[in-house]
mmCIF file of C-alpha atoms in Angstrom:
data_model
loop_
_atom_site.group_PDB
_atom_site.id
_atom_site.type_symbol
_atom_site.label_atom_id
_atom_site.label_comp_id
_atom_site.label_asym_id
_atom_site.label_seq_id
_atom_site.Cartn_x
_atom_site.Cartn_y
_atom_site.Cartn_z
ATOM 1 C CA MET A 1 0.000 0.000 0.000
ATOM 2 C CA ASN A 2 1.166 3.522 -0.738
ATOM 3 C CA THR A 3 2.043 5.888 2.068
ATOM 4 C CA PRO A 4 0.398 9.305 1.881
ATOM 5 C CA LYS A 5 2.620 12.383 1.930
ATOM 6 C CA SER A 6 0.419 13.766 4.693
ATOM 7 C CA LYS A 7 -0.158 11.697 7.829
ATOM 8 C CA LYS A 8 -3.477 13.538 8.084
ATOM 9 C CA MET A 9 -4.722 11.420 5.185
ATOM 10 C CA GLU A 10 -4.181 8.162 7.066
ATOM 11 C CA LEU A 11 -7.662 8.545 8.543
ATOM 12 C CA ILE A 12 -9.296 9.846 5.367
ATOM 13 C CA ILE A 13 -8.027 7.260 2.866
ATOM 14 C CA PRO A 14 -9.635 4.181 4.478
ATOM 15 C CA ALA A 15 -12.919 6.069 4.884
ATOM 16 C CA TYR A 16 -12.764 7.163 1.246
ATOM 17 C CA ARG A 17 -12.182 3.588 0.075
ATOM 18 C CA MET A 18 -15.007 2.286 2.244
ATOM 19 C CA HIS A 19 -17.301 4.949 0.821
ATOM 20 C CA THR A 20 -16.398 3.747 -2.666
ATOM 21 C CA GLN A 21 -17.497 0.263 -1.637
ATOM 22 C CA SER A 22 -20.642 1.650 0.008
ATOM 23 C CA PHE A 23 -21.592 3.618 -3.103
ATOM 24 C CA VAL A 24 -21.401 0.467 -5.221
ATOM 25 C CA ASN A 25 -23.200 -1.658 -2.630
ATOM 26 C CA VAL A 26 -25.993 0.770 -1.789
ATOM 27 C CA LEU A 27 -26.935 1.146 -5.466
ATOM 28 C CA ASP A 28 -26.688 -2.573 -6.209
ATOM 29 C CA GLY A 29 -29.853 -3.855 -7.829
ATOM 30 C CA ILE A 30 -31.745 -0.539 -7.817
ATOM 31 C CA SER A 31 -33.703 -0.179 -11.046
ATOM 32 C CA GLU A 32 -33.561 3.006 -13.080
ATOM 33 C CA GLU A 33 -37.313 3.362 -12.593
ATOM 34 C CA ASP A 34 -37.154 3.035 -8.811
ATOM 35 C CA ALA A 35 -34.159 5.361 -8.655
ATOM 36 C CA LEU A 36 -36.451 8.226 -9.725
ATOM 37 C CA LYS A 37 -39.168 7.576 -7.150
ATOM 38 C CA ARG A 38 -39.788 10.018 -4.335
ATOM 39 C CA ILE A 39 -41.671 9.315 -1.128
ATOM 40 C CA GLU A 40 -44.842 11.405 -0.910
ATOM 41 C CA ASN A 41 -43.072 14.084 -2.982
ATOM 42 C CA LYS A 42 -41.044 14.936 0.125
ATOM 43 C CA THR A 43 -37.762 13.158 -0.474
ATOM 44 C CA ASN A 44 -35.039 13.441 -3.026
ATOM 45 C CA HIS A 45 -34.876 10.461 -5.335
ATOM 46 C CA ILE A 46 -31.955 8.062 -5.397
ATOM 47 C CA VAL A 47 -30.644 9.524 -8.653
ATOM 48 C CA TRP A 48 -30.367 12.929 -6.985
ATOM 49 C CA MET A 49 -28.648 11.426 -3.938
ATOM 50 C CA ALA A 50 -26.209 9.424 -6.079
ATOM 51 C CA GLY A 51 -25.586 12.466 -8.279
ATOM 52 C CA ASN A 52 -24.804 14.605 -5.238
ATOM 53 C CA PHE A 53 -22.425 11.886 -4.000
ATOM 54 C CA VAL A 54 -20.614 11.886 -7.362
ATOM 55 C CA ASN A 55 -20.523 15.684 -7.319
ATOM 56 C CA MET A 56 -18.829 15.553 -3.910
ATOM 57 C CA ARG A 57 -16.090 13.423 -5.460
ATOM 58 C CA TYR A 58 -15.579 15.975 -8.223
ATOM 59 C CA GLY A 59 -15.539 18.787 -5.669
ATOM 60 C CA LEU A 60 -12.991 16.964 -3.562
ATOM 61 C CA GLY A 61 -10.888 16.395 -6.666
ATOM 62 C CA ALA A 62 -11.043 20.085 -7.564
ATOM 63 C CA VAL A 63 -9.859 21.119 -4.094
ATOM 64 C CA LEU A 64 -6.967 18.671 -4.420
ATOM 65 C CA GLY A 65 -5.957 20.122 -7.793
ATOM 66 C CA LEU A 66 -7.729 17.959 -10.367
ATOM 67 C CA GLN A 67 -9.050 19.768 -13.416
ATOM 68 C CA GLU A 68 -11.964 17.346 -13.943
ATOM 69 C CA GLN A 69 -15.452 18.826 -14.222
ATOM 70 C CA ASP A 70 -18.604 16.969 -13.201
ATOM 71 C CA PRO A 71 -20.705 16.690 -16.385
ATOM 72 C CA ASN A 72 -23.791 17.091 -14.166
ATOM 73 C CA ASN A 73 -22.467 19.919 -12.022
ATOM 74 C CA ASP A 74 -25.406 22.180 -12.878
ATOM 75 C CA LEU A 75 -27.805 19.604 -11.356
ATOM 76 C CA PHE A 76 -25.945 18.774 -8.143
ATOM 77 C CA PHE A 77 -23.406 21.461 -7.178
ATOM 78 C CA GLN A 78 -23.693 22.449 -3.510
ATOM 79 C CA GLY A 79 -26.686 20.160 -3.056
ATOM 80 C CA LYS A 80 -28.820 22.076 -5.540
ATOM 81 C CA THR A 81 -32.491 21.446 -4.869
ATOM 82 C CA LEU A 82 -34.100 18.607 -6.798
ATOM 83 C CA ASP A 83 -36.200 19.967 -9.644
ATOM 84 C CA GLU A 84 -38.477 17.449 -11.309
ATOM 85 C CA SER A 85 -38.601 19.545 -14.463
ATOM 86 C CA TYR A 86 -34.933 18.651 -15.122
ATOM 87 C CA GLN A 87 -33.744 15.613 -17.008
ATOM 88 C CA TYR A 88 -31.482 13.789 -14.564
ATOM 89 C CA PRO A 89 -28.802 11.329 -15.676
ATOM 90 C CA THR A 90 -29.316 7.605 -15.329
ATOM 91 C CA LEU A 91 -27.832 5.622 -12.479
ATOM 92 C CA ALA A 92 -25.652 3.907 -15.066
ATOM 93 C CA ASP A 93 -24.238 7.282 -16.166
ATOM 94 C CA LEU A 94 -23.672 8.366 -12.571
ATOM 95 C CA LYS A 95 -21.875 5.110 -11.768
ATOM 96 C CA LYS A 96 -19.595 5.615 -14.771
ATOM 97 C CA ASN A 97 -18.819 9.187 -13.694
ATOM 98 C CA PHE A 98 -18.236 7.968 -10.146
ATOM 99 C CA HIS A 99 -15.645 5.420 -11.210
ATOM 100 C CA ASP A 100 -14.000 7.866 -13.629
ATOM 101 C CA ILE A 101 -13.358 10.480 -10.944
ATOM 102 C CA SER A 102 -12.913 8.322 -7.843
ATOM 103 C CA ALA A 103 -9.649 6.639 -8.855
ATOM 104 C CA LYS A 104 -8.138 10.030 -9.722
ATOM 105 C CA VAL A 105 -9.201 11.588 -6.416
ATOM 106 C CA TYR A 106 -7.881 8.568 -4.541
ATOM 107 C CA GLN A 107 -4.442 9.123 -6.043
ATOM 108 C CA LYS A 108 -4.562 12.818 -5.098
ATOM 109 C CA LEU A 109 -5.270 11.858 -1.473
ATOM 110 C CA PHE A 110 -1.833 10.232 -1.405
ATOM 111 C CA GLU A 111 -0.118 13.185 -3.084
ATOM 112 C CA VAL A 112 -1.514 16.106 -1.087
ATOM 113 C CA THR A 113 0.862 17.679 1.428
ATOM 114 C CA ASP A 114 0.253 19.090 4.892
ATOM 115 C CA GLU A 115 0.952 22.559 3.542
ATOM 116 C CA GLU A 116 -1.735 22.191 0.877
ATOM 117 C CA LEU A 117 -4.234 20.799 3.392
ATOM 118 C CA ASP A 118 -3.623 23.776 5.697
ATOM 119 C CA GLU A 119 -4.437 26.273 2.917
ATOM 120 C CA ILE A 120 -7.529 28.379 3.449
ATOM 121 C CA PHE A 121 -10.465 27.202 1.360
ATOM 122 C CA GLU A 122 -13.374 29.531 1.957
ATOM 123 C CA ILE A 123 -16.811 28.100 1.360
ATOM 124 C CA GLY A 124 -18.765 30.750 3.259
ATOM 125 C CA MET A 125 -20.087 28.616 6.105
ATOM 126 C CA ASN A 126 -19.293 31.322 8.666
ATOM 127 C CA ILE A 127 -19.226 28.843 11.547
ATOM 128 C CA PRO A 128 -16.857 30.113 14.225
ATOM 129 C CA PHE A 129 -15.494 26.689 15.216
ATOM 130 C CA ILE A 130 -14.725 25.507 11.670
ATOM 131 C CA LYS A 131 -11.594 26.855 10.069
ATOM 132 C CA GLU A 132 -12.233 26.787 6.337
ATOM 133 C CA THR A 133 -9.184 24.869 5.164
ATOM 134 C CA LYS A 134 -8.745 22.258 2.487
ATOM 135 C CA LEU A 135 -8.368 19.601 5.186
ATOM 136 C CA ASN A 136 -11.682 20.504 6.775
ATOM 137 C CA PHE A 137 -13.342 20.504 3.364
ATOM 138 C CA VAL A 138 -12.018 16.976 2.799
ATOM 139 C CA GLY A 139 -13.568 15.968 6.126
ATOM 140 C CA MET A 140 -16.884 17.575 5.212
ATOM 141 C CA CYS A 141 -16.909 15.669 1.914
ATOM 142 C CA ILE A 142 -16.400 12.400 3.781
ATOM 143 C CA GLY A 143 -19.237 13.328 6.136
ATOM 144 C CA ARG A 144 -21.543 14.201 3.255
ATOM 145 C CA GLU A 145 -20.830 10.854 1.600
ATOM 146 C CA ASP A 146 -21.768 9.069 4.854
ATOM 147 C CA TYR A 147 -25.026 10.994 4.985
ATOM 148 C CA LEU A 148 -25.914 10.255 1.364
ATOM 149 C CA SER A 149 -25.126 6.545 1.729
ATOM 150 C CA GLY A 150 -27.463 6.407 4.711
ATOM 151 C CA GLN A 151 -30.188 8.222 2.818
ATOM 152 C CA ILE A 152 -29.905 5.858 -0.153
ATOM 153 C CA GLY A 153 -29.852 2.895 2.233
ATOM 154 C CA LEU A 154 -33.096 4.079 3.777
ATOM 155 C CA MET A 155 -34.642 4.561 0.345
ATOM 156 C CA ARG A 156 -33.620 0.965 -0.521
ATOM 157 C CA ARG A 157 -35.711 -0.322 2.373
ATOM 158 C CA ILE A 158 -38.654 2.000 1.687
ATOM 159 C CA LEU A 159 -38.696 0.834 -1.944
ATOM 160 C CA ASP A 160 -38.685 -2.792 -0.740
ATOM 161 C CA TYR A 161 -35.101 -3.674 -1.640
ATOM 162 C CA PRO A 162 -32.993 -5.689 0.775
ATOM 163 C CA GLY A 163 -30.700 -3.726 3.040
ATOM 164 C CA MET A 164 -27.287 -2.746 1.744
ATOM 165 C CA LYS A 165 -24.630 -5.415 1.988
ATOM 166 C CA TYR A 166 -21.196 -4.596 3.329
ATOM 167 C CA ASP A 167 -19.323 -6.839 0.921
ATOM 168 C CA VAL A 168 -15.885 -5.668 -0.097
ATOM 169 C CA ASP A 169 -14.675 -6.064 -3.664
ATOM 170 C CA GLU A 170 -10.908 -6.314 -3.242
ATOM 171 C CA ASN A 171 -10.492 -5.507 -6.942
ATOM 172 C CA LEU A 172 -11.966 -2.059 -6.326
ATOM 173 C CA THR A 173 -8.779 -0.362 -5.219
ATOM 174 C CA TYR A 174 -9.903 3.225 -4.778
#
């Protein structure tokens, strides 16, 4: 296994890899039709949740210096509100985008330095106990991915799918 340049990433990298596994597992078996269902018009649909998850990966990549742009950024950036008048991508498209960006971000997690992580990265939260640095943004991305996995997992059960499995595909190395 590679050693990250920043010891700070030793906590992030395993979480990131587990989130990759969770993303694959939580979407396993969900039909394209069911992925667009909302509960009593109150919830986001799974496509929106998965799209926001993928967008987090692109955002994390951008903060770490990747020049990749989410092809669906206009639908998901900063958790943009679901709008049923929009044409959302398919789960298949989102999964492809997810795998395209995730391996690249994973590599950047090993390359980022402490100095880069300590750089100010203002996102306008204005919360006195959160210093807006690149490191804290990385942590917020990880937290957001946890939240979205849980939301999709709940939607699985509501839509009568079995609960998410925690299988690990050892060939999925990012």
